[in-house]
Amino acid sequence: MKVFFLRVLFFSLVFALFSCHTKKQAPKPYQGGVILTFDDAYVDEWFQADSVLKKYNWKGTFCTCRIDSIGAPQQAKLLQLQKEGHEIAGHGYHHYDAVDFAAAHGMDAYLKQEIDPMLCSMKKRSLKVSSFAYPYGERSDALDSALYSKFTIIRGRAFCGNAPEKEGCYFRNSKYQYAFDIDNSHVHFSIPYLLELLDDAKKHNKILILCSHKTVKEVTGNYQTKFETLEFVCKYMKLNHMKFYTLADLNRFIDKK
């Protein structure tokens, strides 16, 4: 009886050990890809970028501020971009620094002056806004909590320059995201490092989130991203069979449990 018990115990341990080593990680509900986001109100430049990138069947998220000040032609272009499958997201009504404004005037004042009128004006123009990008990329837990019920995805900016696997600019099963800045003036930006981020997304089936501002053919100042950089991303994705997403797409992949 004792020998039988020892044999049972032995085979149970072997089976448990084997099961641990052969257990596979559940597959992710998405394929590796990239989200290209654009901040501020450079609508004419974004529209031009779209004409350059259409051949790649791309998608972008245009985080727009000052909606009532940009002019009717620019508002019409945003609506056209939305009709083409791009996302129009919020970036503030006046583009106030959320952290500074809330600290100086209170959270209620921030919502009433920066968020509520933005959403009202966007809705009035048939722009479907469900995502928000913080102006200047600065955020706080208190702001995130205040905006929780107003947006499905909330995005800041990642200012670090670590190894790709340590960056915070990949989708992380949360409504709170960060993006890596690919403006030429950004201190950590370079094509070789961007390639590392893309390679990491491809290898580990991640969604990489990038942000920029004014899209240009040639860089003449700060907060500008060359068409050449955007084409580099698009060509990489096409070659490696990766997928374009918008910020709004991420809501489908968040574990709601």
PDB file of C-alpha atoms in Angstrom:
ATOM      1  CA  MET A   1       0.000   0.000   0.000  1.00  0.00           C
ATOM      2  CA  LYS A   2       2.848   2.322   0.875  1.00  0.00           C
ATOM      3  CA  VAL A   3       4.591   1.589  -2.443  1.00  0.00           C
ATOM      4  CA  PHE A   4       1.346   2.235  -4.332  1.00  0.00           C
ATOM      5  CA  PHE A   5       0.896   5.578  -2.555  1.00  0.00           C
ATOM      6  CA  LEU A   6       4.450   6.634  -3.390  1.00  0.00           C
ATOM      7  CA  ARG A   7       3.926   5.749  -7.033  1.00  0.00           C
ATOM      8  CA  VAL A   8       0.719   7.798  -7.187  1.00  0.00           C
ATOM      9  CA  LEU A   9       2.459  10.723  -5.518  1.00  0.00           C
ATOM     10  CA  PHE A  10       5.392  10.450  -7.943  1.00  0.00           C
ATOM     11  CA  PHE A  11       3.223  10.441 -11.063  1.00  0.00           C
ATOM     12  CA  SER A  12       1.102  13.293  -9.691  1.00  0.00           C
ATOM     13  CA  LEU A  13       4.206  15.410  -9.213  1.00  0.00           C
ATOM     14  CA  VAL A  14       5.473  14.561 -12.714  1.00  0.00           C
ATOM     15  CA  PHE A  15       2.104  15.439 -14.226  1.00  0.00           C
ATOM     16  CA  ALA A  16       1.968  18.762 -12.336  1.00  0.00           C
ATOM     17  CA  LEU A  17       5.510  19.621 -13.386  1.00  0.00           C
ATOM     18  CA  PHE A  18       4.788  18.718 -16.998  1.00  0.00           C
ATOM     19  CA  SER A  19       1.576  20.748 -16.976  1.00  0.00           C
ATOM     20  CA  CYS A  20       3.386  23.831 -15.670  1.00  0.00           C
ATOM     21  CA  HIS A  21       5.987  23.639 -18.412  1.00  0.00           C
ATOM     22  CA  THR A  22       3.495  22.997 -21.211  1.00  0.00           C
ATOM     23  CA  LYS A  23       0.837  25.498 -20.173  1.00  0.00           C
ATOM     24  CA  LYS A  24       0.562  28.126 -22.883  1.00  0.00           C
ATOM     25  CA  GLN A  25      -0.171  31.780 -22.301  1.00  0.00           C
ATOM     26  CA  ALA A  26      -3.581  32.839 -23.556  1.00  0.00           C
ATOM     27  CA  PRO A  27      -3.300  34.564 -26.946  1.00  0.00           C
ATOM     28  CA  LYS A  28      -3.929  38.291 -27.063  1.00  0.00           C
ATOM     29  CA  PRO A  29      -7.250  39.377 -28.619  1.00  0.00           C
ATOM     30  CA  TYR A  30      -5.420  41.534 -31.158  1.00  0.00           C
ATOM     31  CA  GLN A  31      -2.463  41.468 -33.505  1.00  0.00           C
ATOM     32  CA  GLY A  32       0.581  43.686 -33.147  1.00  0.00           C
ATOM     33  CA  GLY A  33       0.192  47.155 -34.540  1.00  0.00           C
ATOM     34  CA  VAL A  34       0.566  50.909 -34.186  1.00  0.00           C
ATOM     35  CA  ILE A  35      -1.590  53.875 -33.225  1.00  0.00           C
ATOM     36  CA  LEU A  36      -0.536  57.168 -34.784  1.00  0.00           C
ATOM     37  CA  THR A  37      -1.925  60.132 -32.839  1.00  0.00           C
ATOM     38  CA  PHE A  38      -1.632  63.827 -33.692  1.00  0.00           C
ATOM     39  CA  ASP A  39      -2.113  66.643 -31.173  1.00  0.00           C
ATOM     40  CA  ASP A  40      -3.290  70.271 -31.371  1.00  0.00           C
ATOM     41  CA  ALA A  41      -5.062  71.859 -34.366  1.00  0.00           C
ATOM     42  CA  TYR A  42      -2.841  71.414 -37.442  1.00  0.00           C
ATOM     43  CA  VAL A  43      -5.816  70.287 -39.497  1.00  0.00           C
ATOM     44  CA  ASP A  44      -4.563  71.464 -42.904  1.00  0.00           C
ATOM     45  CA  GLU A  45      -1.242  69.694 -42.366  1.00  0.00           C
ATOM     46  CA  TRP A  46      -2.973  66.520 -41.157  1.00  0.00           C
ATOM     47  CA  PHE A  47      -5.202  66.561 -44.212  1.00  0.00           C
ATOM     48  CA  GLN A  48      -2.133  66.806 -46.420  1.00  0.00           C
ATOM     49  CA  ALA A  49      -0.504  63.937 -44.547  1.00  0.00           C
ATOM     50  CA  ASP A  50      -3.604  61.844 -45.169  1.00  0.00           C
ATOM     51  CA  SER A  51      -3.260  62.421 -48.911  1.00  0.00           C
ATOM     52  CA  VAL A  52       0.346  61.172 -48.718  1.00  0.00           C
ATOM     53  CA  LEU A  53      -0.435  58.109 -46.580  1.00  0.00           C
ATOM     54  CA  LYS A  54      -3.704  56.912 -48.143  1.00  0.00           C
ATOM     55  CA  LYS A  55      -1.827  54.376 -50.265  1.00  0.00           C
ATOM     56  CA  TYR A  56      -0.843  52.525 -47.056  1.00  0.00           C
ATOM     57  CA  ASN A  57      -4.462  52.145 -45.932  1.00  0.00           C
ATOM     58  CA  TRP A  58      -3.502  53.852 -42.708  1.00  0.00           C
ATOM     59  CA  LYS A  59      -5.548  55.156 -39.771  1.00  0.00           C
ATOM     60  CA  GLY A  60      -4.824  58.054 -37.433  1.00  0.00           C
ATOM     61  CA  THR A  61      -6.267  59.604 -34.277  1.00  0.00           C
ATOM     62  CA  PHE A  62      -6.407  63.389 -34.487  1.00  0.00           C
ATOM     63  CA  CYS A  63      -6.542  64.902 -30.995  1.00  0.00           C
ATOM     64  CA  THR A  64      -7.984  68.328 -31.674  1.00  0.00           C
ATOM     65  CA  CYS A  65      -8.152  71.461 -29.531  1.00  0.00           C
ATOM     66  CA  ARG A  66      -9.686  74.919 -30.049  1.00  0.00           C
ATOM     67  CA  ILE A  67     -12.487  73.441 -32.178  1.00  0.00           C
ATOM     68  CA  ASP A  68     -14.431  76.721 -32.298  1.00  0.00           C
ATOM     69  CA  SER A  69     -11.394  78.728 -33.420  1.00  0.00           C
ATOM     70  CA  ILE A  70      -9.976  76.697 -36.294  1.00  0.00           C
ATOM     71  CA  GLY A  71     -12.440  77.771 -38.981  1.00  0.00           C
ATOM     72  CA  ALA A  72     -15.213  76.109 -40.984  1.00  0.00           C
ATOM     73  CA  PRO A  73     -12.907  74.697 -43.724  1.00  0.00           C
ATOM     74  CA  GLN A  74     -10.781  72.936 -41.101  1.00  0.00           C
ATOM     75  CA  GLN A  75     -13.876  71.631 -39.300  1.00  0.00           C
ATOM     76  CA  ALA A  76     -15.087  70.190 -42.613  1.00  0.00           C
ATOM     77  CA  LYS A  77     -11.714  68.471 -43.111  1.00  0.00           C
ATOM     78  CA  LEU A  78     -11.975  66.860 -39.671  1.00  0.00           C
ATOM     79  CA  LEU A  79     -15.401  65.538 -40.579  1.00  0.00           C
ATOM     80  CA  GLN A  80     -13.992  64.162 -43.833  1.00  0.00           C
ATOM     81  CA  LEU A  81     -11.167  62.427 -41.980  1.00  0.00           C
ATOM     82  CA  GLN A  82     -13.728  60.874 -39.647  1.00  0.00           C
ATOM     83  CA  LYS A  83     -15.758  59.620 -42.615  1.00  0.00           C
ATOM     84  CA  GLU A  84     -12.622  57.952 -43.981  1.00  0.00           C
ATOM     85  CA  GLY A  85     -12.262  55.884 -40.794  1.00  0.00           C
ATOM     86  CA  HIS A  86      -9.865  58.061 -38.828  1.00  0.00           C
ATOM     87  CA  GLU A  87     -10.658  59.051 -35.253  1.00  0.00           C
ATOM     88  CA  ILE A  88     -11.213  62.589 -33.998  1.00  0.00           C
ATOM     89  CA  ALA A  89     -10.348  62.810 -30.307  1.00  0.00           C
ATOM     90  CA  GLY A  90     -10.426  65.614 -27.761  1.00  0.00           C
ATOM     91  CA  HIS A  91      -7.414  67.694 -26.744  1.00  0.00           C
ATOM     92  CA  GLY A  92      -9.070  70.439 -24.720  1.00  0.00           C
ATOM     93  CA  TYR A  93     -11.224  73.417 -25.610  1.00  0.00           C
ATOM     94  CA  HIS A  94      -8.490  76.016 -25.002  1.00  0.00           C
ATOM     95  CA  HIS A  95      -5.486  73.646 -24.712  1.00  0.00           C
ATOM     96  CA  TYR A  96      -4.877  74.477 -21.052  1.00  0.00           C
ATOM     97  CA  ASP A  97      -2.294  72.483 -19.129  1.00  0.00           C
ATOM     98  CA  ALA A  98      -4.695  70.262 -17.181  1.00  0.00           C
ATOM     99  CA  VAL A  99      -2.473  69.765 -14.133  1.00  0.00           C
ATOM    100  CA  ASP A 100      -1.629  73.470 -13.735  1.00  0.00           C
ATOM    101  CA  PHE A 101      -5.175  74.687 -14.413  1.00  0.00           C
ATOM    102  CA  ALA A 102      -6.820  72.241 -12.007  1.00  0.00           C
ATOM    103  CA  ALA A 103      -4.281  73.106  -9.302  1.00  0.00           C
ATOM    104  CA  ALA A 104      -4.925  76.842  -9.717  1.00  0.00           C
ATOM    105  CA  HIS A 105      -8.686  76.884 -10.272  1.00  0.00           C
ATOM    106  CA  GLY A 106     -10.057  73.537  -9.154  1.00  0.00           C
ATOM    107  CA  MET A 107     -11.311  70.449 -10.933  1.00  0.00           C
ATOM    108  CA  ASP A 108     -14.851  71.716 -11.507  1.00  0.00           C
ATOM    109  CA  ALA A 109     -13.552  74.822 -13.261  1.00  0.00           C
ATOM    110  CA  TYR A 110     -11.315  72.690 -15.470  1.00  0.00           C
ATOM    111  CA  LEU A 111     -14.215  70.486 -16.547  1.00  0.00           C
ATOM    112  CA  LYS A 112     -16.534  73.449 -17.162  1.00  0.00           C
ATOM    113  CA  GLN A 113     -14.008  75.501 -19.134  1.00  0.00           C
ATOM    114  CA  GLU A 114     -11.945  72.868 -20.916  1.00  0.00           C
ATOM    115  CA  ILE A 115     -13.868  69.602 -21.258  1.00  0.00           C
ATOM    116  CA  ASP A 116     -17.620  70.213 -21.351  1.00  0.00           C
ATOM    117  CA  PRO A 117     -17.583  72.970 -24.024  1.00  0.00           C
ATOM    118  CA  MET A 118     -15.181  70.907 -26.130  1.00  0.00           C
ATOM    119  CA  LEU A 119     -17.486  67.889 -26.082  1.00  0.00           C
ATOM    120  CA  CYS A 120     -20.522  70.069 -26.785  1.00  0.00           C
ATOM    121  CA  SER A 121     -18.874  71.755 -29.788  1.00  0.00           C
ATOM    122  CA  MET A 122     -17.554  68.456 -31.157  1.00  0.00           C
ATOM    123  CA  LYS A 123     -20.995  66.853 -30.919  1.00  0.00           C
ATOM    124  CA  LYS A 124     -22.597  69.884 -32.568  1.00  0.00           C
ATOM    125  CA  ARG A 125     -20.306  69.323 -35.574  1.00  0.00           C
ATOM    126  CA  SER A 126     -21.048  65.568 -35.709  1.00  0.00           C
ATOM    127  CA  LEU A 127     -17.552  64.682 -34.507  1.00  0.00           C
ATOM    128  CA  LYS A 128     -17.728  61.501 -32.424  1.00  0.00           C
ATOM    129  CA  VAL A 129     -15.299  61.930 -29.569  1.00  0.00           C
ATOM    130  CA  SER A 130     -14.620  59.071 -27.150  1.00  0.00           C
ATOM    131  CA  SER A 131     -10.859  59.531 -26.502  1.00  0.00           C
ATOM    132  CA  PHE A 132      -8.898  62.346 -24.898  1.00  0.00           C
ATOM    133  CA  ALA A 133      -5.222  63.335 -25.026  1.00  0.00           C
ATOM    134  CA  TYR A 134      -3.866  65.636 -22.330  1.00  0.00           C
ATOM    135  CA  PRO A 135      -2.358  68.911 -23.604  1.00  0.00           C
ATOM    136  CA  TYR A 136       1.422  68.800 -23.003  1.00  0.00           C
ATOM    137  CA  GLY A 137       0.970  65.158 -22.009  1.00  0.00           C
ATOM    138  CA  GLU A 138       0.778  65.972 -18.288  1.00  0.00           C
ATOM    139  CA  ARG A 139      -1.744  64.088 -16.163  1.00  0.00           C
ATOM    140  CA  SER A 140      -2.596  63.182 -12.568  1.00  0.00           C
ATOM    141  CA  ASP A 141      -4.631  60.498 -10.805  1.00  0.00           C
ATOM    142  CA  ALA A 142      -7.203  63.109  -9.809  1.00  0.00           C
ATOM    143  CA  LEU A 143      -7.643  64.248 -13.418  1.00  0.00           C
ATOM    144  CA  ASP A 144      -7.884  60.672 -14.642  1.00  0.00           C
ATOM    145  CA  SER A 145     -10.637  60.027 -12.103  1.00  0.00           C
ATOM    146  CA  ALA A 146     -12.512  63.189 -13.081  1.00  0.00           C
ATOM    147  CA  LEU A 147     -12.413  62.240 -16.767  1.00  0.00           C
ATOM    148  CA  TYR A 148     -13.147  58.552 -16.204  1.00  0.00           C
ATOM    149  CA  SER A 149     -16.839  58.728 -17.098  1.00  0.00           C
ATOM    150  CA  LYS A 150     -16.376  61.115 -20.030  1.00  0.00           C
ATOM    151  CA  PHE A 151     -13.913  59.138 -22.191  1.00  0.00           C
ATOM    152  CA  THR A 152     -13.225  55.488 -22.942  1.00  0.00           C
ATOM    153  CA  ILE A 153      -9.499  56.084 -23.557  1.00  0.00           C
ATOM    154  CA  ILE A 154      -7.286  58.771 -21.959  1.00  0.00           C
ATOM    155  CA  ARG A 155      -3.768  59.351 -23.309  1.00  0.00           C
ATOM    156  CA  GLY A 156      -0.697  61.116 -21.951  1.00  0.00           C
ATOM    157  CA  ARG A 157       2.852  61.210 -23.301  1.00  0.00           C
ATOM    158  CA  ALA A 158       5.873  59.093 -22.327  1.00  0.00           C
ATOM    159  CA  PHE A 159       8.884  61.348 -21.786  1.00  0.00           C
ATOM    160  CA  CYS A 160      11.439  58.679 -20.914  1.00  0.00           C
ATOM    161  CA  GLY A 161      13.965  57.074 -23.209  1.00  0.00           C
ATOM    162  CA  ASN A 162      14.547  53.599 -21.833  1.00  0.00           C
ATOM    163  CA  ALA A 163      14.945  50.277 -23.556  1.00  0.00           C
ATOM    164  CA  PRO A 164      11.885  49.464 -25.716  1.00  0.00           C
ATOM    165  CA  GLU A 165      10.653  46.723 -23.396  1.00  0.00           C
ATOM    166  CA  LYS A 166      10.572  49.241 -20.516  1.00  0.00           C
ATOM    167  CA  GLU A 167       8.763  52.025 -22.355  1.00  0.00           C
ATOM    168  CA  GLY A 168       5.252  52.973 -21.279  1.00  0.00           C
ATOM    169  CA  CYS A 169       4.031  53.605 -24.825  1.00  0.00           C
ATOM    170  CA  TYR A 170       2.409  50.220 -25.479  1.00  0.00           C
ATOM    171  CA  PHE A 171      -1.220  49.269 -24.883  1.00  0.00           C
ATOM    172  CA  ARG A 172      -1.456  47.903 -21.337  1.00  0.00           C
ATOM    173  CA  ASN A 173      -5.035  46.666 -20.904  1.00  0.00           C
ATOM    174  CA  SER A 174      -6.192  49.945 -19.382  1.00  0.00           C
ATOM    175  CA  LYS A 175      -8.114  53.018 -20.454  1.00  0.00           C
ATOM    176  CA  TYR A 176      -5.094  55.098 -19.392  1.00  0.00           C
ATOM    177  CA  GLN A 177      -2.395  55.119 -22.071  1.00  0.00           C
ATOM    178  CA  TYR A 178       0.897  56.850 -22.913  1.00  0.00           C
ATOM    179  CA  ALA A 179       2.430  57.668 -26.278  1.00  0.00           C
ATOM    180  CA  PHE A 180       6.001  58.066 -27.488  1.00  0.00           C
ATOM    181  CA  ASP A 181       6.659  61.406 -29.230  1.00  0.00           C
ATOM    182  CA  ILE A 182       8.068  61.163 -32.775  1.00  0.00           C
ATOM    183  CA  ASP A 183       8.456  64.895 -33.392  1.00  0.00           C
ATOM    184  CA  ASN A 184      11.948  65.602 -34.684  1.00  0.00           C
ATOM    185  CA  SER A 185      12.593  68.003 -31.799  1.00  0.00           C
ATOM    186  CA  HIS A 186      11.749  65.420 -29.144  1.00  0.00           C
ATOM    187  CA  VAL A 187      14.932  64.690 -27.221  1.00  0.00           C
ATOM    188  CA  HIS A 188      14.558  60.901 -27.335  1.00  0.00           C
ATOM    189  CA  PHE A 189      13.414  60.591 -30.950  1.00  0.00           C
ATOM    190  CA  SER A 190      15.536  58.972 -33.636  1.00  0.00           C
ATOM    191  CA  ILE A 191      14.732  56.648 -36.515  1.00  0.00           C
ATOM    192  CA  PRO A 192      16.953  53.858 -35.091  1.00  0.00           C
ATOM    193  CA  TYR A 193      15.137  54.013 -31.743  1.00  0.00           C
ATOM    194  CA  LEU A 194      11.743  54.150 -33.478  1.00  0.00           C
ATOM    195  CA  LEU A 195      12.789  51.006 -35.327  1.00  0.00           C
ATOM    196  CA  GLU A 196      13.583  49.339 -31.991  1.00  0.00           C
ATOM    197  CA  LEU A 197      10.103  50.208 -30.708  1.00  0.00           C
ATOM    198  CA  LEU A 198       8.482  48.825 -33.857  1.00  0.00           C
ATOM    199  CA  ASP A 199      10.574  45.655 -33.702  1.00  0.00           C
ATOM    200  CA  ASP A 200       9.561  45.161 -30.067  1.00  0.00           C
ATOM    201  CA  ALA A 201       5.877  45.570 -30.963  1.00  0.00           C
ATOM    202  CA  LYS A 202       6.224  43.069 -33.787  1.00  0.00           C
ATOM    203  CA  LYS A 203       8.183  40.502 -31.766  1.00  0.00           C
ATOM    204  CA  HIS A 204       5.898  40.554 -28.729  1.00  0.00           C
ATOM    205  CA  ASN A 205       2.580  41.272 -30.474  1.00  0.00           C
ATOM    206  CA  LYS A 206       2.108  44.687 -28.832  1.00  0.00           C
ATOM    207  CA  ILE A 207       0.248  47.814 -29.880  1.00  0.00           C
ATOM    208  CA  LEU A 208       2.673  50.740 -30.006  1.00  0.00           C
ATOM    209  CA  ILE A 209       1.224  54.214 -29.399  1.00  0.00           C
ATOM    210  CA  LEU A 210       2.986  57.151 -31.060  1.00  0.00           C
ATOM    211  CA  CYS A 211       2.198  60.858 -31.051  1.00  0.00           C
ATOM    212  CA  SER A 212       3.231  63.905 -33.025  1.00  0.00           C
ATOM    213  CA  HIS A 213       1.934  67.362 -33.754  1.00  0.00           C
ATOM    214  CA  LYS A 214       2.420  69.262 -37.022  1.00  0.00           C
ATOM    215  CA  THR A 215       3.076  67.039 -40.031  1.00  0.00           C
ATOM    216  CA  VAL A 216       5.479  68.596 -42.558  1.00  0.00           C
ATOM    217  CA  LYS A 217       7.580  67.790 -45.592  1.00  0.00           C
ATOM    218  CA  GLU A 218      10.602  69.562 -44.113  1.00  0.00           C
ATOM    219  CA  VAL A 219      11.122  70.412 -40.447  1.00  0.00           C
ATOM    220  CA  THR A 220      11.382  74.150 -39.720  1.00  0.00           C
ATOM    221  CA  GLY A 221      10.684  74.251 -35.975  1.00  0.00           C
ATOM    222  CA  ASN A 222       9.623  72.389 -32.858  1.00  0.00           C
ATOM    223  CA  TYR A 223       6.629  70.042 -32.618  1.00  0.00           C
ATOM    224  CA  GLN A 224       6.972  68.891 -36.222  1.00  0.00           C
ATOM    225  CA  THR A 225       7.056  65.396 -37.703  1.00  0.00           C
ATOM    226  CA  LYS A 226       8.302  64.725 -41.216  1.00  0.00           C
ATOM    227  CA  PHE A 227       6.123  62.897 -43.727  1.00  0.00           C
ATOM    228  CA  GLU A 228       9.215  60.746 -44.213  1.00  0.00           C
ATOM    229  CA  THR A 229       8.970  59.483 -40.618  1.00  0.00           C
ATOM    230  CA  LEU A 230       5.297  58.621 -41.011  1.00  0.00           C
ATOM    231  CA  GLU A 231       6.014  56.801 -44.266  1.00  0.00           C
ATOM    232  CA  PHE A 232       8.794  54.879 -42.522  1.00  0.00           C
ATOM    233  CA  VAL A 233       6.242  53.618 -39.986  1.00  0.00           C
ATOM    234  CA  CYS A 234       3.703  52.768 -42.701  1.00  0.00           C
ATOM    235  CA  LYS A 235       6.234  50.871 -44.804  1.00  0.00           C
ATOM    236  CA  TYR A 236       7.440  48.908 -41.785  1.00  0.00           C
ATOM    237  CA  MET A 237       3.882  47.926 -40.935  1.00  0.00           C
ATOM    238  CA  LYS A 238       3.060  46.856 -44.468  1.00  0.00           C
ATOM    239  CA  LEU A 239       6.253  44.787 -44.727  1.00  0.00           C
ATOM    240  CA  ASN A 240       5.596  43.084 -41.380  1.00  0.00           C
ATOM    241  CA  HIS A 241       1.832  42.613 -41.746  1.00  0.00           C
ATOM    242  CA  MET A 242       0.998  44.760 -38.722  1.00  0.00           C
ATOM    243  CA  LYS A 243      -2.263  46.593 -38.164  1.00  0.00           C
ATOM    244  CA  PHE A 244      -3.245  50.233 -37.722  1.00  0.00           C
ATOM    245  CA  TYR A 245      -5.498  51.035 -34.775  1.00  0.00           C
ATOM    246  CA  THR A 246      -7.086  54.187 -33.364  1.00  0.00           C
ATOM    247  CA  LEU A 247      -7.244  55.034 -29.667  1.00  0.00           C
ATOM    248  CA  ALA A 248     -10.954  54.229 -29.733  1.00  0.00           C
ATOM    249  CA  ASP A 249     -10.172  50.702 -30.970  1.00  0.00           C
ATOM    250  CA  LEU A 250      -8.397  49.940 -27.693  1.00  0.00           C
ATOM    251  CA  ASN A 251     -11.649  49.966 -25.749  1.00  0.00           C
ATOM    252  CA  ARG A 252     -12.567  46.644 -27.389  1.00  0.00           C
ATOM    253  CA  PHE A 253      -9.468  44.969 -25.943  1.00  0.00           C
ATOM    254  CA  ILE A 254      -9.674  46.132 -22.335  1.00  0.00           C
ATOM    255  CA  ASP A 255     -10.540  43.436 -19.848  1.00  0.00           C
ATOM    256  CA  LYS A 256     -13.679  44.844 -18.188  1.00  0.00           C
ATOM    257  CA  LYS A 257     -13.692  42.300 -15.329  1.00  0.00           C
TER     258      LYS A 257
END
